[in-house]
Amino acid sequence: MAVTHAKVTCDGMPFSTTQRSLQMIVFNISQCTSNTMQNMSDRILFAHLLRGVGAILVLISHYIGIFWIMHPDISSLLGAPVIVNFPKLHLPLRLIADYCIVFGQLGVGVFFILSGFVIPFSLENSSKGTFLVRRAIRIYPVYIVGFCLVILSILTLSHFTDSLFKYSIKDIVAHFGVITRGPLGVGRIDGISWTLEVELYFYISMAIFGSLILSFDAKKFSGLACLIALSCSFYLASDNYLIGVQIASGLLLVLGIAYFSFLKERISIKEIFVIEVVVFLLIFVLWVFVAKTANYTMQWMTGYLLAIAVFHTCFALREKIGKNALISHFSDISYPLYVVHALFGYAIMYILVDIGSGAYLAIILASISAYIAALAIHAFVEKPTMRLAKAGGWRNLAASKT
């Protein structure tokens, strides 16, 4: 589970980087008339704020839920021994933990819809090659630095518990390319990169087929959604559940693209309603009748369906949604927070719980630490690379090496 920023242009993602795309929108629409700029920025402000809400939901899911209810598995992932007499959560934390998958998949589902909604703006404003290069610049530097912090936290924990560090250099380097991990036969370490894999394959697909997909009507969008549902059915019913989930995430991405087409007045309100109902029903059928039953299958589905409802509501009220500095701030740092928070925070919580700290203290200190780490990555990695992408500085770097 888990997580990444938004973009609009005068003529015109995870998980990943829809918040940063929004910032690119603001940059590019400066070339438009002042009225057009104001109208467009007002119309996509809701997407920027949703990004921040999604980041908070994922953090709540992991720190108040996953760490506590999946403790033996989390300890194994960290390469640390299981804590004897691991504490149990009490109300109200226990109530949140019991439904943590709903919180997490609500956040992740919103991220996917936002990515589908926002990425077409970027695609329509640049060549396919430029689009892919800019996406790579925004994804990889932040992810690599954040992942290195995660590895450092696991290494620190191994010294604290006097355990062997379980990951090899190959395991670590294989993650740097995100989509290189699977083909190299390396198991996932961080637990959150599955959404980034979806994002990267989505970017590639849009670069190849985007111009065609953006011309779709309701029938073609619905047909594409049915094709995606059929493709993921086998995996959802097997032990490869997560692969099925990754493919099924395409349903939310398609819905986001459809909302983009509606905003651009390429499809009607009736058509967007039909597409939304089709996606909603396909997710319901896949998780109720197809997916292999597991402890949290229904919570996963519920999170996705709630994400559709939340996005629908916010889109409908987009002209009435005003600015919020706090949520906007979390949106700004949502991608680095997503990348670094999980195992980095789990390692801190493990140590605190092991020395006898209570659940509240462990959650608070892990949250503060993850926030500071995300803020640093945003300031020293994400913002400079965003400026590089906006200014086309990557072209100059490439030219200097030739």
Coordinates of C-alpha atoms in Angstrom, one line a residue:
M1 CA 0.0 0.0 0.0
A2 CA 0.7 3.1 0.1
V3 CA 2.4 6.3 -2.1
T4 CA 3.6 10.4 -4.5
H5 CA 2.0 15.5 -6.8
A6 CA -0.4 18.1 -9.8
K7 CA -0.3 20.2 -13.6
V8 CA -2.4 22.3 -16.0
T9 CA -1.5 24.2 -19.1
C10 CA -3.2 26.9 -21.1
D11 CA -3.7 24.5 -24.1
G12 CA -3.8 21.3 -22.1
M13 CA 0.5 11.4 -11.1
P14 CA 1.6 8.4 -8.1
F15 CA 2.1 7.8 -6.7
S16 CA 2.9 9.1 -7.7
T17 CA 3.8 12.7 -8.6
T18 CA 0.6 14.5 -9.2
Q19 CA 1.4 17.3 -6.8
R20 CA 4.6 18.1 -8.7
S21 CA 2.5 18.0 -11.9
L22 CA 0.2 20.6 -10.4
Q23 CA 3.1 22.8 -9.7
M24 CA 4.2 22.3 -13.4
I25 CA 0.6 23.4 -14.3
V26 CA 1.0 26.6 -12.4
F27 CA 4.3 27.2 -14.1
N28 CA 3.0 26.6 -17.6
I29 CA -0.2 28.5 -17.3
S30 CA 1.7 31.6 -16.6
Q31 CA 1.9 31.8 -20.4
C32 CA -1.9 32.1 -20.6
T33 CA -4.1 35.1 -20.2
S34 CA -4.7 36.2 -16.6
N35 CA -8.4 35.2 -16.7
T36 CA -7.6 31.7 -18.2
M37 CA -4.9 31.2 -15.6
Q38 CA -7.2 32.1 -12.7
N39 CA -10.0 29.9 -14.0
M40 CA -7.9 26.9 -14.6
S41 CA -5.9 27.1 -11.4
D42 CA -9.2 27.4 -9.4
R43 CA -10.6 24.4 -11.2
I44 CA -7.7 22.1 -10.2
L45 CA -7.1 23.4 -6.7
F46 CA -9.2 20.5 -5.3
A47 CA -6.8 18.0 -6.9
H48 CA -3.8 19.7 -5.1
L49 CA -5.6 19.5 -1.8
L50 CA -6.7 15.9 -2.3
R51 CA -3.1 15.0 -2.7
G52 CA -2.4 16.2 0.8
V53 CA -5.4 14.4 2.3
G54 CA -4.3 11.2 0.6
A55 CA -0.8 11.5 2.1
I56 CA -2.2 11.9 5.6
L57 CA -4.6 8.9 5.2
V58 CA -1.7 6.7 4.1
L59 CA 0.4 7.8 7.0
I60 CA -2.4 7.0 9.4
S61 CA -3.0 3.6 7.8
H62 CA 0.7 2.6 8.2
Y63 CA 1.6 4.1 11.6
I64 CA -1.7 3.5 13.5
G65 CA -2.6 0.3 11.6
I66 CA -0.2 -1.8 9.6
F67 CA 2.8 -1.6 12.0
W68 CA 0.6 -2.9 14.9
I69 CA -1.7 -5.5 13.3
M70 CA 1.0 -7.0 11.1
H71 CA 3.9 -6.9 13.6
P72 CA 5.5 -10.3 12.8
D73 CA 5.5 -9.6 9.1
I74 CA 6.8 -6.0 9.6
S75 CA 9.6 -7.3 11.9
S76 CA 10.6 -9.9 9.2
L77 CA 10.6 -7.1 6.5
L78 CA 12.9 -5.1 8.8
G79 CA 15.2 -8.1 9.4
A80 CA 14.6 -7.8 13.2
P81 CA 13.4 -10.4 15.7
V82 CA 9.8 -10.4 16.8
I83 CA 9.3 -8.3 19.9
V84 CA 8.2 -10.4 22.8
N85 CA 5.0 -9.2 24.5
F86 CA 4.3 -6.8 21.6
P87 CA 1.7 -4.3 22.9
K88 CA -1.9 -4.2 21.8
L89 CA -3.6 -1.0 20.8
H90 CA -6.6 0.3 22.7
L91 CA -9.4 2.6 21.8
P92 CA -9.5 4.9 19.9
L93 CA -6.3 3.7 18.1
R94 CA -7.6 0.2 17.9
L95 CA -10.7 1.3 15.9
I96 CA -8.5 3.0 13.4
A97 CA -6.2 0.0 13.2
D98 CA -9.1 -2.4 12.6
Y99 CA -10.0 -0.4 9.4
C100 CA -6.5 0.7 8.4
I101 CA -6.7 -0.9 5.0
V102 CA -9.7 1.2 4.2
F103 CA -7.8 4.4 5.1
G104 CA -4.7 3.3 3.1
Q105 CA -6.5 2.3 0.0
L106 CA -8.7 5.3 0.1
G107 CA -5.5 7.4 0.0
V108 CA -3.9 5.2 -2.7
G109 CA -7.1 5.1 -4.8
V110 CA -7.3 8.9 -4.7
F111 CA -3.7 9.1 -5.8
F112 CA -4.4 6.9 -8.8
I113 CA -7.5 8.8 -9.9
L114 CA -5.5 12.1 -9.5
S115 CA -2.7 10.7 -11.6
G116 CA -5.0 9.8 -14.4
F117 CA -6.7 13.2 -14.2
V118 CA -3.5 15.2 -14.1
I119 CA -1.0 13.4 -16.3
P120 CA -2.8 14.2 -19.6
F121 CA -2.2 17.9 -18.9
S122 CA 1.6 17.2 -18.9
L123 CA 1.4 14.9 -22.0
E124 CA -0.5 17.4 -24.1
N125 CA 2.0 20.2 -23.4
S126 CA 5.2 18.3 -24.4
S127 CA 6.6 15.8 -26.8
K128 CA 6.5 12.2 -25.8
G129 CA 10.2 12.1 -25.2
T130 CA 10.2 15.2 -23.1
F131 CA 7.2 13.9 -21.2
L132 CA 9.0 10.7 -20.2
V133 CA 12.2 12.5 -19.3
R134 CA 10.4 15.0 -17.1
R135 CA 8.5 12.2 -15.4
A136 CA 11.8 10.3 -14.8
I137 CA 13.5 13.4 -13.3
R138 CA 10.6 13.8 -10.9
I139 CA 10.4 10.2 -9.9
Y140 CA 13.9 8.8 -9.6
P141 CA 16.0 11.3 -7.6
V142 CA 13.5 11.5 -4.8
Y143 CA 12.9 7.8 -4.7
I144 CA 16.6 6.9 -4.7
V145 CA 17.4 9.3 -1.9
G146 CA 14.4 8.3 0.1
F147 CA 15.1 4.6 -0.4
C148 CA 18.7 5.1 0.8
L149 CA 17.3 6.6 4.0
V150 CA 15.0 3.6 4.4
I151 CA 18.0 1.2 3.9
L152 CA 20.0 3.3 6.4
S153 CA 17.2 3.0 9.0
I154 CA 17.1 -0.8 8.5
L155 CA 20.9 -1.0 8.9
T156 CA 20.7 1.1 12.1
L157 CA 18.0 -1.2 13.4
S158 CA 20.1 -4.3 12.6
H159 CA 22.8 -2.8 14.9
F160 CA 20.3 -2.0 17.6
T161 CA 18.9 -5.6 17.6
D162 CA 22.3 -7.2 16.9
S163 CA 20.9 -8.9 13.9
L164 CA 22.4 -9.5 10.4
F165 CA 21.5 -7.0 7.8
K166 CA 19.5 -9.2 5.4
Y167 CA 19.7 -7.3 2.1
S168 CA 22.5 -7.4 -0.4
I169 CA 23.9 -4.7 -2.6
K170 CA 22.0 -6.3 -5.6
D171 CA 18.8 -6.1 -3.6
I172 CA 19.3 -2.4 -2.9
V173 CA 20.5 -1.3 -6.4
A174 CA 17.8 -3.3 -8.1
H175 CA 15.2 -1.0 -6.4
F176 CA 16.8 2.2 -7.8
G177 CA 15.2 1.6 -11.2
V178 CA 11.8 0.8 -9.5
I179 CA 10.5 -1.3 -12.5
T180 CA 13.9 -3.1 -12.6
R181 CA 13.4 -4.9 -9.3
G182 CA 11.0 -7.5 -10.6
P183 CA 12.9 -8.5 -13.8
L184 CA 16.1 -8.9 -11.7
G185 CA 14.3 -11.4 -9.5
V186 CA 14.6 -9.2 -6.3
G187 CA 11.9 -9.3 -3.7
R188 CA 10.3 -5.9 -2.8
I189 CA 11.9 -4.3 0.3
D190 CA 10.1 -1.1 0.9
G191 CA 6.5 -2.3 0.4
I192 CA 5.4 0.9 -1.2
S193 CA 7.1 0.8 -4.6
W194 CA 4.3 -1.3 -6.1
T195 CA 2.3 1.9 -6.7
L196 CA 5.4 3.6 -8.3
E197 CA 5.7 0.6 -10.7
V198 CA 2.1 1.2 -11.7
E199 CA 2.8 4.9 -12.2
L200 CA 5.8 4.3 -14.4
Y201 CA 4.1 1.8 -16.6
F202 CA 1.2 4.3 -16.8
Y203 CA 3.5 7.0 -18.0
I204 CA 5.0 4.7 -20.7
S205 CA 1.5 3.6 -21.8
M206 CA 0.3 7.2 -22.0
A207 CA 3.4 8.2 -24.0
I208 CA 2.6 5.4 -26.5
F209 CA -1.2 5.4 -26.6
G210 CA -2.1 8.7 -24.9
S211 CA -3.2 10.6 -28.0
L212 CA -5.6 7.7 -28.9
I213 CA -7.0 7.3 -25.3
L214 CA -7.6 11.0 -25.0
S215 CA -9.9 10.8 -28.0
F216 CA -12.1 8.1 -26.4
D217 CA -15.8 8.4 -25.8
A218 CA -17.8 6.7 -23.1
K219 CA -18.0 3.4 -25.0
K220 CA -14.3 3.2 -25.6
F221 CA -13.4 4.2 -22.0
S222 CA -15.8 1.5 -20.7
G223 CA -14.3 -1.0 -23.1
L224 CA -10.8 -0.2 -21.9
A225 CA -12.0 -0.6 -18.3
C226 CA -13.5 -4.0 -19.1
L227 CA -10.3 -5.1 -20.8
I228 CA -8.3 -4.1 -17.7
A229 CA -10.7 -5.9 -15.4
L230 CA -10.4 -9.1 -17.5
S231 CA -6.6 -8.8 -17.5
C232 CA -6.3 -8.7 -13.8
S233 CA -8.9 -11.4 -13.0
F234 CA -6.6 -14.3 -13.1
Y235 CA -4.0 -12.7 -10.8
L236 CA -6.6 -11.5 -8.3
A237 CA -7.9 -15.1 -8.0
S238 CA -4.4 -16.5 -7.5
D239 CA -1.5 -16.2 -5.1
N240 CA -0.3 -13.2 -7.2
Y241 CA -2.9 -10.9 -5.7
L242 CA -0.7 -7.8 -5.7
I243 CA 0.0 -8.2 -9.5
G244 CA -3.7 -8.3 -10.0
V245 CA -4.1 -5.2 -7.8
Q246 CA -1.5 -3.4 -9.9
I247 CA -3.3 -4.1 -13.1
A248 CA -6.7 -3.3 -11.5
S249 CA -5.3 0.1 -10.5
G250 CA -5.6 0.9 -14.2
L251 CA -9.4 1.2 -13.6
L252 CA -8.8 4.2 -11.4
L253 CA -6.3 5.7 -13.8
V254 CA -8.8 5.3 -16.7
L255 CA -11.5 7.1 -14.5
G256 CA -9.1 9.9 -13.9
I257 CA -8.4 10.3 -17.6
A258 CA -12.1 10.3 -18.3
Y259 CA -12.5 13.2 -15.8
F260 CA -9.8 15.1 -17.7
S261 CA -11.7 14.6 -20.9
F262 CA -14.9 15.8 -19.2
L263 CA -13.1 18.9 -17.9
K264 CA -11.9 19.6 -21.4
E265 CA -15.4 19.1 -22.7
R266 CA -14.6 16.2 -24.8
I267 CA -17.2 14.0 -23.2
S268 CA -20.5 14.9 -21.7
I269 CA -21.7 14.7 -18.1
K270 CA -23.8 11.7 -19.0
E271 CA -20.7 9.9 -20.4
I272 CA -18.6 10.6 -17.4
F273 CA -21.4 9.2 -15.2
V274 CA -21.6 6.0 -17.3
I275 CA -17.8 5.5 -17.1
E276 CA -17.8 6.1 -13.4
V277 CA -20.6 3.6 -12.8
V278 CA -18.8 1.0 -15.0
V279 CA -15.5 1.4 -13.1
F280 CA -17.3 1.3 -9.7
L281 CA -19.2 -1.9 -10.7
L282 CA -16.1 -3.6 -12.1
I283 CA -14.1 -3.0 -8.9
F284 CA -17.1 -4.4 -6.8
V285 CA -17.3 -7.5 -9.0
L286 CA -13.6 -8.1 -9.1
W287 CA -13.1 -7.9 -5.3
V288 CA -16.4 -9.6 -4.3
F289 CA -16.6 -12.4 -6.8
V290 CA -13.1 -12.9 -8.3
A291 CA -10.4 -12.0 -5.9
K292 CA -9.0 -14.7 -3.6
T293 CA -10.5 -14.1 -0.2
A294 CA -8.1 -12.7 2.4
N295 CA -8.4 -10.9 5.7
Y296 CA -8.6 -7.5 4.2
T297 CA -10.0 -8.0 0.7
M298 CA -13.2 -6.2 1.4
Q299 CA -11.4 -3.3 3.1
W300 CA -9.2 -2.9 0.0
M301 CA -12.3 -2.8 -2.2
T302 CA -14.1 -0.4 0.2
G303 CA -11.1 2.0 0.1
Y304 CA -11.1 2.1 -3.7
L305 CA -14.9 2.7 -3.9
L306 CA -14.7 5.4 -1.3
A307 CA -11.8 7.0 -3.4
I308 CA -14.2 7.2 -6.3
A309 CA -16.9 8.8 -4.2
V310 CA -14.5 11.3 -2.6
F311 CA -13.0 12.3 -6.0
H312 CA -16.5 12.6 -7.5
T313 CA -17.6 14.9 -4.7
C314 CA -14.6 17.1 -4.7
F315 CA -14.7 17.4 -8.5
A316 CA -18.3 18.4 -8.3
L317 CA -17.6 21.0 -5.6
R318 CA -14.3 22.1 -7.2
E319 CA -15.3 25.7 -7.6
K320 CA -16.3 26.0 -4.0
I321 CA -13.2 24.5 -2.5
G322 CA -10.8 27.1 -1.2
K323 CA -7.2 27.2 -0.3
N324 CA -5.9 25.4 2.8
A325 CA -2.3 26.2 3.8
L326 CA -1.8 23.1 6.0
I327 CA -3.2 20.5 3.6
S328 CA -1.4 22.2 0.7
H329 CA 1.9 21.9 2.6
F330 CA 1.4 18.2 3.0
S331 CA 0.6 18.0 -0.7
D332 CA 3.8 19.7 -1.5
I333 CA 5.8 17.1 0.4
S334 CA 3.5 14.1 -0.3
Y335 CA 5.8 12.3 -2.7
P336 CA 9.0 12.3 -0.5
L337 CA 6.8 11.5 2.5
Y338 CA 5.3 8.6 0.7
V339 CA 8.7 7.3 -0.3
V340 CA 10.4 7.5 3.0
H341 CA 7.7 7.0 5.7
A342 CA 7.0 3.3 5.8
L343 CA 10.1 1.3 6.8
F344 CA 11.9 4.4 8.0
G345 CA 9.0 5.0 10.5
Y346 CA 8.6 1.4 11.3
A347 CA 12.3 1.1 12.3
I348 CA 11.8 4.1 14.7
M349 CA 8.6 2.6 16.1
Y350 CA 10.2 -0.8 16.6
I351 CA 13.0 0.7 18.7
L352 CA 10.7 2.8 20.8
V353 CA 8.3 -0.1 21.4
D354 CA 11.3 -2.4 22.2
I355 CA 12.5 0.0 24.9
G356 CA 9.1 0.2 26.5
S357 CA 7.6 3.4 25.0
G358 CA 3.9 3.5 24.6
A359 CA 2.0 3.4 21.3
Y360 CA 1.2 7.2 21.3
L361 CA 4.8 8.2 21.8
A362 CA 6.0 5.8 19.1
I363 CA 3.5 7.0 16.6
I364 CA 4.1 10.7 17.3
L365 CA 8.0 10.4 17.1
A366 CA 7.9 8.3 14.0
S367 CA 5.5 10.8 12.3
I368 CA 7.7 13.8 13.3
S369 CA 10.8 12.0 12.0
A370 CA 9.2 11.0 8.7
Y371 CA 7.9 14.6 8.3
I372 CA 11.4 16.1 8.9
A373 CA 13.0 13.6 6.4
A374 CA 10.4 14.3 3.8
L375 CA 10.8 18.0 4.3
A376 CA 14.6 17.7 3.8
I377 CA 14.2 15.6 0.6
H378 CA 11.6 18.1 -0.7
A379 CA 13.9 21.0 -0.1
F380 CA 17.3 19.6 -1.2
V381 CA 16.3 17.0 -3.8
E382 CA 12.7 17.4 -5.1
K383 CA 12.6 21.2 -5.6
P384 CA 16.0 21.4 -7.4
T385 CA 15.1 18.6 -9.7
M386 CA 11.7 20.2 -10.4
R387 CA 13.4 23.4 -11.3
L388 CA 15.7 21.4 -13.6
A389 CA 12.8 19.8 -15.3
K390 CA 10.8 23.0 -15.7
A391 CA 13.7 25.0 -17.1
G392 CA 14.7 22.2 -19.5
G393 CA 18.0 22.1 -17.8
W394 CA 18.2 18.3 -18.4
R395 CA 18.7 19.1 -22.1
N396 CA 21.8 21.2 -21.2
L397 CA 23.2 18.5 -19.1
A398 CA 22.7 16.0 -21.8
A399 CA 24.3 18.3 -24.4
S400 CA 27.3 18.9 -22.1
K401 CA 28.1 15.1 -22.1
T402 CA 28.0 14.8 -25.9

